[in-house]
mmCIF file of C-alpha atoms in Angstrom:
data_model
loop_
_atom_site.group_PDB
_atom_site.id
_atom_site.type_symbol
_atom_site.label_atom_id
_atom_site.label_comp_id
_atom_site.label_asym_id
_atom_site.label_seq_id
_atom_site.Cartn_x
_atom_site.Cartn_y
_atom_site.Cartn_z
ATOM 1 C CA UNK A 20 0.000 0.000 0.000
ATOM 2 C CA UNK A 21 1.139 3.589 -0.702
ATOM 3 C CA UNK A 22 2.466 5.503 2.417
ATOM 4 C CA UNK A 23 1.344 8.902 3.522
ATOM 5 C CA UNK A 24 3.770 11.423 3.189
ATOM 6 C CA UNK A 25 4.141 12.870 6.755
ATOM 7 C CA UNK A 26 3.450 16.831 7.083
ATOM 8 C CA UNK A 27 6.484 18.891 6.920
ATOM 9 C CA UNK A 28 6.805 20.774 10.356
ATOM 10 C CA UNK A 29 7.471 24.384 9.632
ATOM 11 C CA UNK A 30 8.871 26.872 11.734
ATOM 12 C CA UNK A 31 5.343 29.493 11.662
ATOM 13 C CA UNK A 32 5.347 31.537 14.687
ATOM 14 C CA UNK A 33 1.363 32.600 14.542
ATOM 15 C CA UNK A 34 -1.067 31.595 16.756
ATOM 16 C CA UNK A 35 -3.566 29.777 14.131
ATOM 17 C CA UNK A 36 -0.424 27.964 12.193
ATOM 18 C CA UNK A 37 -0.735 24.159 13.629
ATOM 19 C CA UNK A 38 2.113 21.569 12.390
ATOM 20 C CA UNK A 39 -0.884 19.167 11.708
ATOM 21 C CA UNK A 40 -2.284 16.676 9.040
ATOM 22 C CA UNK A 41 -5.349 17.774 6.880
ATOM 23 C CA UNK A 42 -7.121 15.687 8.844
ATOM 24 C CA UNK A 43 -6.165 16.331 12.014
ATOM 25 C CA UNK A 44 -7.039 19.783 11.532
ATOM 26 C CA UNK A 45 -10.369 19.279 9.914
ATOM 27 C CA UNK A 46 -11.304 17.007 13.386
ATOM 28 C CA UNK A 47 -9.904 20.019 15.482
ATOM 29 C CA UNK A 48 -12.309 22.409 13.973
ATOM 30 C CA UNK A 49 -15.482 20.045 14.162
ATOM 31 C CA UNK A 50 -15.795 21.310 17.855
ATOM 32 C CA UNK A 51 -14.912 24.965 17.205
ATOM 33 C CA UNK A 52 -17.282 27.754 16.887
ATOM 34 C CA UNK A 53 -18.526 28.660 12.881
ATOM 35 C CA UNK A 54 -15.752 31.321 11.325
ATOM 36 C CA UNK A 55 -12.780 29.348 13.186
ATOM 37 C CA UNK A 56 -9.486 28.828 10.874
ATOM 38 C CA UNK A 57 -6.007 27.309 11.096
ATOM 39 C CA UNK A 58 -3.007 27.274 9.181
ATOM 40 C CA UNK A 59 -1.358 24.427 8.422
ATOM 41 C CA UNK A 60 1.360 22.402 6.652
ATOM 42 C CA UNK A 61 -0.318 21.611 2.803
ATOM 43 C CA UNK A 62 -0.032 17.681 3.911
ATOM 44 C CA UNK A 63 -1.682 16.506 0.625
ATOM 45 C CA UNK A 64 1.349 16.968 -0.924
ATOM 46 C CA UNK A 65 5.230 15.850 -1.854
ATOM 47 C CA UNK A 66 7.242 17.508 1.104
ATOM 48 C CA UNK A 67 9.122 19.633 -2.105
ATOM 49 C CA UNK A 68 5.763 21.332 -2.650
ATOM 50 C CA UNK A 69 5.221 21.614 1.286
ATOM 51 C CA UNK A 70 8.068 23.982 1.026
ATOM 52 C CA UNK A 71 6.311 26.058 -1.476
ATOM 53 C CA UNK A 72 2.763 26.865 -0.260
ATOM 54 C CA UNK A 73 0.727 26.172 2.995
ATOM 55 C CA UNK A 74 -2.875 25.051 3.321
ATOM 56 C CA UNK A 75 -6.418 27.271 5.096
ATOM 57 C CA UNK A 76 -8.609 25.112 6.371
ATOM 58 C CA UNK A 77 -12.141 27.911 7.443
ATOM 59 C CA UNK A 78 -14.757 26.373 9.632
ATOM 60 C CA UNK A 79 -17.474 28.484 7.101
ATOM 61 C CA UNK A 80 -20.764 27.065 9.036
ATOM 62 C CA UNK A 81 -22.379 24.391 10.983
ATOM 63 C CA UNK A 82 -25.023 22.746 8.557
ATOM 64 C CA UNK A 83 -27.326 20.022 9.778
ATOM 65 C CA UNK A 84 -25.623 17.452 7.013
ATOM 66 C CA UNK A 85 -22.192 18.649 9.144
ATOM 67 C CA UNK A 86 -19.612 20.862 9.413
ATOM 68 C CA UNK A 87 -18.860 23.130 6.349
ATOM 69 C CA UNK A 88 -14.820 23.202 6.574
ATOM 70 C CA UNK A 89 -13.355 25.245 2.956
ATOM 71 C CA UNK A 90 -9.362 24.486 2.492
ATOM 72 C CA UNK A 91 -7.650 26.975 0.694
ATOM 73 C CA UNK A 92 -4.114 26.878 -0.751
ATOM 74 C CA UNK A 93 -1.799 29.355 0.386
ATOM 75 C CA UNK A 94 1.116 29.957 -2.185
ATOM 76 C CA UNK A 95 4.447 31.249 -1.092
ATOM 77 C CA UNK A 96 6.382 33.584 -4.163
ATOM 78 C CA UNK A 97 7.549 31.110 -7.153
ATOM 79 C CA UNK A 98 11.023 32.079 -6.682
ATOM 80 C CA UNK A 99 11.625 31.001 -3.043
ATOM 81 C CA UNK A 100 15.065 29.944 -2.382
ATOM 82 C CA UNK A 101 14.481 25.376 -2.433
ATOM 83 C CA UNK A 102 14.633 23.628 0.661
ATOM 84 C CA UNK A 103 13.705 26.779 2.538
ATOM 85 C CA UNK A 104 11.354 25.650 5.303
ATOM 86 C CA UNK A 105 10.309 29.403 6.940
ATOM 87 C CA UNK A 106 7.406 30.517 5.754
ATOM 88 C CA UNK A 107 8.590 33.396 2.605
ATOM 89 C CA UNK A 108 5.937 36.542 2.290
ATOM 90 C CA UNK A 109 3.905 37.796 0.069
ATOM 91 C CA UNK A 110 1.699 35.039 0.319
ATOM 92 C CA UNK A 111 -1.048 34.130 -2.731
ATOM 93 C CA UNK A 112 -4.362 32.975 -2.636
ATOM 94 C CA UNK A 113 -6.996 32.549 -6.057
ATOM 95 C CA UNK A 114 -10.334 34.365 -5.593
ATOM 96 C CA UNK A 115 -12.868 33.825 -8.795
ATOM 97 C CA UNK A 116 -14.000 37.288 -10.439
ATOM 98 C CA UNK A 117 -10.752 39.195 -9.645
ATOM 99 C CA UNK A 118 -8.408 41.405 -12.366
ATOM 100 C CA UNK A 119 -5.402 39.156 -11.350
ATOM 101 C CA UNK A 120 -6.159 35.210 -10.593
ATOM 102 C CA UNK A 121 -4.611 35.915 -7.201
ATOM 103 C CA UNK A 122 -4.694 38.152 -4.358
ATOM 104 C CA UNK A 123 -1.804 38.767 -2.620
ATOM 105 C CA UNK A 124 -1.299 39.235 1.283
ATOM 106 C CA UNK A 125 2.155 40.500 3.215
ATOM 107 C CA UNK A 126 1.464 38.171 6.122
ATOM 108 C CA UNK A 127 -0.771 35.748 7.584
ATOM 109 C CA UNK A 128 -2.735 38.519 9.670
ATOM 110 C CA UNK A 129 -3.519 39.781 6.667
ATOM 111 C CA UNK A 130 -4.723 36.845 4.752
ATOM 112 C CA UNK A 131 -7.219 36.428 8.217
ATOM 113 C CA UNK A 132 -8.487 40.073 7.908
ATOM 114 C CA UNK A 133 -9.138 40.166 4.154
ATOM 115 C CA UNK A 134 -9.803 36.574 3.178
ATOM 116 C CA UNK A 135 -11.078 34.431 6.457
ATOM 117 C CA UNK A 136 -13.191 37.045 8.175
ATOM 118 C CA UNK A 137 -15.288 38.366 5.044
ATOM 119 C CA UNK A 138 -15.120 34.614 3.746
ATOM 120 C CA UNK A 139 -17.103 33.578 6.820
ATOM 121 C CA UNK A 140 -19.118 36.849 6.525
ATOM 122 C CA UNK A 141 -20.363 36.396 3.268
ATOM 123 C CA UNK A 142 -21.195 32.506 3.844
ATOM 124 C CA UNK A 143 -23.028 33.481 7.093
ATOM 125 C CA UNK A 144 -25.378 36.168 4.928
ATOM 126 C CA UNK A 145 -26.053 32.971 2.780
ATOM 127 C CA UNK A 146 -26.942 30.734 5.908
ATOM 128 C CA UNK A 147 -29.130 33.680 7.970
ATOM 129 C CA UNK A 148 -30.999 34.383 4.473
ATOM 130 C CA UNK A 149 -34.424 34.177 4.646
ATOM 131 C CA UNK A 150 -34.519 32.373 1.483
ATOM 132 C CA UNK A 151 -31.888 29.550 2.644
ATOM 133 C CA UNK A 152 -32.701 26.254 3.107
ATOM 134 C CA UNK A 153 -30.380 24.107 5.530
ATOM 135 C CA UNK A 154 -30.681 20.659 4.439
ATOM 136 C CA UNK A 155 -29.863 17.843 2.268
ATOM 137 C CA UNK A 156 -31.048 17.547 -1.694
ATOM 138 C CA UNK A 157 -34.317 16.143 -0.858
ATOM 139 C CA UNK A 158 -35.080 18.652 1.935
ATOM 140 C CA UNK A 159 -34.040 22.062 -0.423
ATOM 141 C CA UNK A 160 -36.193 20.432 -3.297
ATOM 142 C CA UNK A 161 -39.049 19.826 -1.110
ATOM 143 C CA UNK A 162 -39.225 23.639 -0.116
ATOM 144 C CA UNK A 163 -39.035 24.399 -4.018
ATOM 145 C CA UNK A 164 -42.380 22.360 -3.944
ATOM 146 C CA UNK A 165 -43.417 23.681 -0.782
ATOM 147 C CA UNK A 166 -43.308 26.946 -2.601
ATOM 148 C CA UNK A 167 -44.626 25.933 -5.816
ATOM 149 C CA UNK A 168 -48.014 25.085 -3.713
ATOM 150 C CA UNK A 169 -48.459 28.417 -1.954
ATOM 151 C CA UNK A 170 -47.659 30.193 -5.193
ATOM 152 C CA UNK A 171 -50.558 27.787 -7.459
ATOM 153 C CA UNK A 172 -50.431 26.020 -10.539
ATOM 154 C CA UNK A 173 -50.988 29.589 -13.285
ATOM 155 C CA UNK A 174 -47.819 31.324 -11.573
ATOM 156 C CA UNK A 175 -45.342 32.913 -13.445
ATOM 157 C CA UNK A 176 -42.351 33.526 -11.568
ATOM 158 C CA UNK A 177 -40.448 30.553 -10.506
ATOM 159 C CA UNK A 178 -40.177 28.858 -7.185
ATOM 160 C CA UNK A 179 -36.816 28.690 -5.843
ATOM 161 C CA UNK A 180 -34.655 28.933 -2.397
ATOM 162 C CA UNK A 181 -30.588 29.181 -2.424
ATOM 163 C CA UNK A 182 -28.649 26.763 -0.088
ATOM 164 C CA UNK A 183 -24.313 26.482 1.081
ATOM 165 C CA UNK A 184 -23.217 23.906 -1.135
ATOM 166 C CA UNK A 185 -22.560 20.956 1.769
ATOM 167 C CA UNK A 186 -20.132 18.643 -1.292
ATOM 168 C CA UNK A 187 -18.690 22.419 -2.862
ATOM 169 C CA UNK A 188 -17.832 24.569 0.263
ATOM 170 C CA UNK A 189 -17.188 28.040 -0.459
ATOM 171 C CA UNK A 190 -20.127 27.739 -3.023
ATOM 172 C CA UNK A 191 -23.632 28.214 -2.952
ATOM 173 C CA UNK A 192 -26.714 27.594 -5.546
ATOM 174 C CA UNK A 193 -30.192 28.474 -5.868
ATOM 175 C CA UNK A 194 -32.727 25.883 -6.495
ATOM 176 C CA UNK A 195 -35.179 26.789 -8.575
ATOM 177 C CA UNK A 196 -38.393 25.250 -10.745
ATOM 178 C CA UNK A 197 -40.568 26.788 -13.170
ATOM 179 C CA UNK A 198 -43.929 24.702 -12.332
ATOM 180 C CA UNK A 199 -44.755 21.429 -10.832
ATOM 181 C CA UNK A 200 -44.072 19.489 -13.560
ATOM 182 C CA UNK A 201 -40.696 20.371 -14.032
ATOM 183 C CA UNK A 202 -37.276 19.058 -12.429
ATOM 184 C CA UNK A 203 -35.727 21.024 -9.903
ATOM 185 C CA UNK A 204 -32.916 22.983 -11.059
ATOM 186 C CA UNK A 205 -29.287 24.181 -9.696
ATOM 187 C CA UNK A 206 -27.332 27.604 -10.205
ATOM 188 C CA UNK A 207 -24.602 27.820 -8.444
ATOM 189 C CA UNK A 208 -22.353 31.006 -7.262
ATOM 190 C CA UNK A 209 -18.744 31.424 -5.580
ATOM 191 C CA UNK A 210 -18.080 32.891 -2.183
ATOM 192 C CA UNK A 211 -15.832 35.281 -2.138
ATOM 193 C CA UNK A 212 -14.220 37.655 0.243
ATOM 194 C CA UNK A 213 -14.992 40.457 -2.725
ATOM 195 C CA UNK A 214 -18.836 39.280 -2.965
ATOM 196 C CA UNK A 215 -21.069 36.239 -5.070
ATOM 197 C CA UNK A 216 -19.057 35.515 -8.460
ATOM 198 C CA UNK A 217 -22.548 34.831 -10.043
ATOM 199 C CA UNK A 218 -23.168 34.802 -13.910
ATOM 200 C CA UNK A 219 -19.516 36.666 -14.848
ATOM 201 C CA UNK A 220 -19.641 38.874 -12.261
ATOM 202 C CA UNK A 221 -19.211 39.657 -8.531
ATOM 203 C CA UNK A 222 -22.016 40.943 -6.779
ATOM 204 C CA UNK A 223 -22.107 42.355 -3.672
ATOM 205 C CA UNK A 224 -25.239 40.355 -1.707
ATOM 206 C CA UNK A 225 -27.116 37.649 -1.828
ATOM 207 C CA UNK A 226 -29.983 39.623 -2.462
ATOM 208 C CA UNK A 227 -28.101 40.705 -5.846
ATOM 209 C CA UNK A 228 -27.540 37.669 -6.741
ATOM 210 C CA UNK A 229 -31.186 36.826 -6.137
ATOM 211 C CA UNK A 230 -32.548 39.634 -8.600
ATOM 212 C CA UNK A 231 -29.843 38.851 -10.940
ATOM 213 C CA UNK A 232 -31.624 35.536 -11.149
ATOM 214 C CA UNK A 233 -35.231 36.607 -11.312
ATOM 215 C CA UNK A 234 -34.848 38.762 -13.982
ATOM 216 C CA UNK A 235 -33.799 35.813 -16.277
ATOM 217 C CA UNK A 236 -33.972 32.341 -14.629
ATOM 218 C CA UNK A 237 -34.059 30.850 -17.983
ATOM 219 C CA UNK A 238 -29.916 32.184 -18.343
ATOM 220 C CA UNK A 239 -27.608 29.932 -19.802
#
């Protein structure tokens, strides 16, 4: 059988960096409180590449299918001297919908303050939505029925509710159907730090994304 590559303990002096495995750190954030993150060693991978970017794991919410844990990869500059274990600044993360593919951060603090806390942010405006369903594929269809009934058989507009993606963290969808004869259907937007990457575009709430949708659910 193939062996696991052991994480490469790094000298990080922060108080979030942990010299764990991915999935020791995932079971050390089950019990933590929703918008709870730790740095780590990127344990996935050969130790050369451990040397050349970190992993983010972001407790993003507490679902009732589980525990909503994003992992983001970290990269350290492509030039870093090899074999260097200390951690080299500025630091690169990929955000959808930006100019550049990454955004870059001086320091670890600052990767917390402008990706982590308006990461969590943003998911929790998804979650407290009065639109959001928190449940498994049968339960966000149902409320599309659910809806469908209230709203009668000659409506319109479509029925639809938006959920956290449980299998896609750091992604969300809204579930929609035109009538009760049709399927259920799934359109799904990013979570940034920036906003909802939605259609080609960030916008800047859920509720955006929401009339973005209404005014043509038949996009493609």
């Amino acid at each position: 059988p193939r062996q696991r590559v052991p994480p490469l303990r790094r000298p990080v002096d922060h108080p979030m960096w942990v010299n764990k495995r991915f999935t020791e750190v995932a079971a050390e954030l089950q019990g933590k409180a929703a918008g709870s993150a730790l740095f780590h060693p990127a344990s996935s991978k050969p130790i050369a590449e451990q040397l050349r970017c970190i992993g983010l794991s972001i407790k993003l919410a507490q679902l009732s299918t589980g525990v909503l844990l994003q992992h983001v990869e970290v990269l350290e500059p492509a030039d870093k001297p090899p074999k260097q274990p200390r951690l080299v600044t500025p630091l690169r993360i990929k955000v959808e919908g930006r100019k550049q593919d990454y955004e870059s951060y001086e320091d670890l603090d600052e990767i917390v303050a402008r990706f982590v806390e308006p990461q969590v942010e943003k998911a929790t405006e998804v979650f407290n939505h009065r639109k959001c369903v928190d449940g498994d594929q049968a339960m966000v269809n149902q409320a599309v029925r659910a809806q469908q009934g209230q709203m009668g058989p000659d409506a319109a507009a479509a029925a639809y509710c938006v959920a956290l993606d449980s299998h896609r963290p750091g992604t969300g969808f809204i579930a929609f159907s035109g009538s009760a004869a049709s399927n259920v259907y799934r359109e799904y937007f990013t979570i940034t730090p920036y906003g909802f990457f939605f259609r080609g575009r960030v916008l800047p709430s859920v509720e955006h994304v929401i009339t973005a949708f209404k005014k043509n659910p038949n996009y493609r």
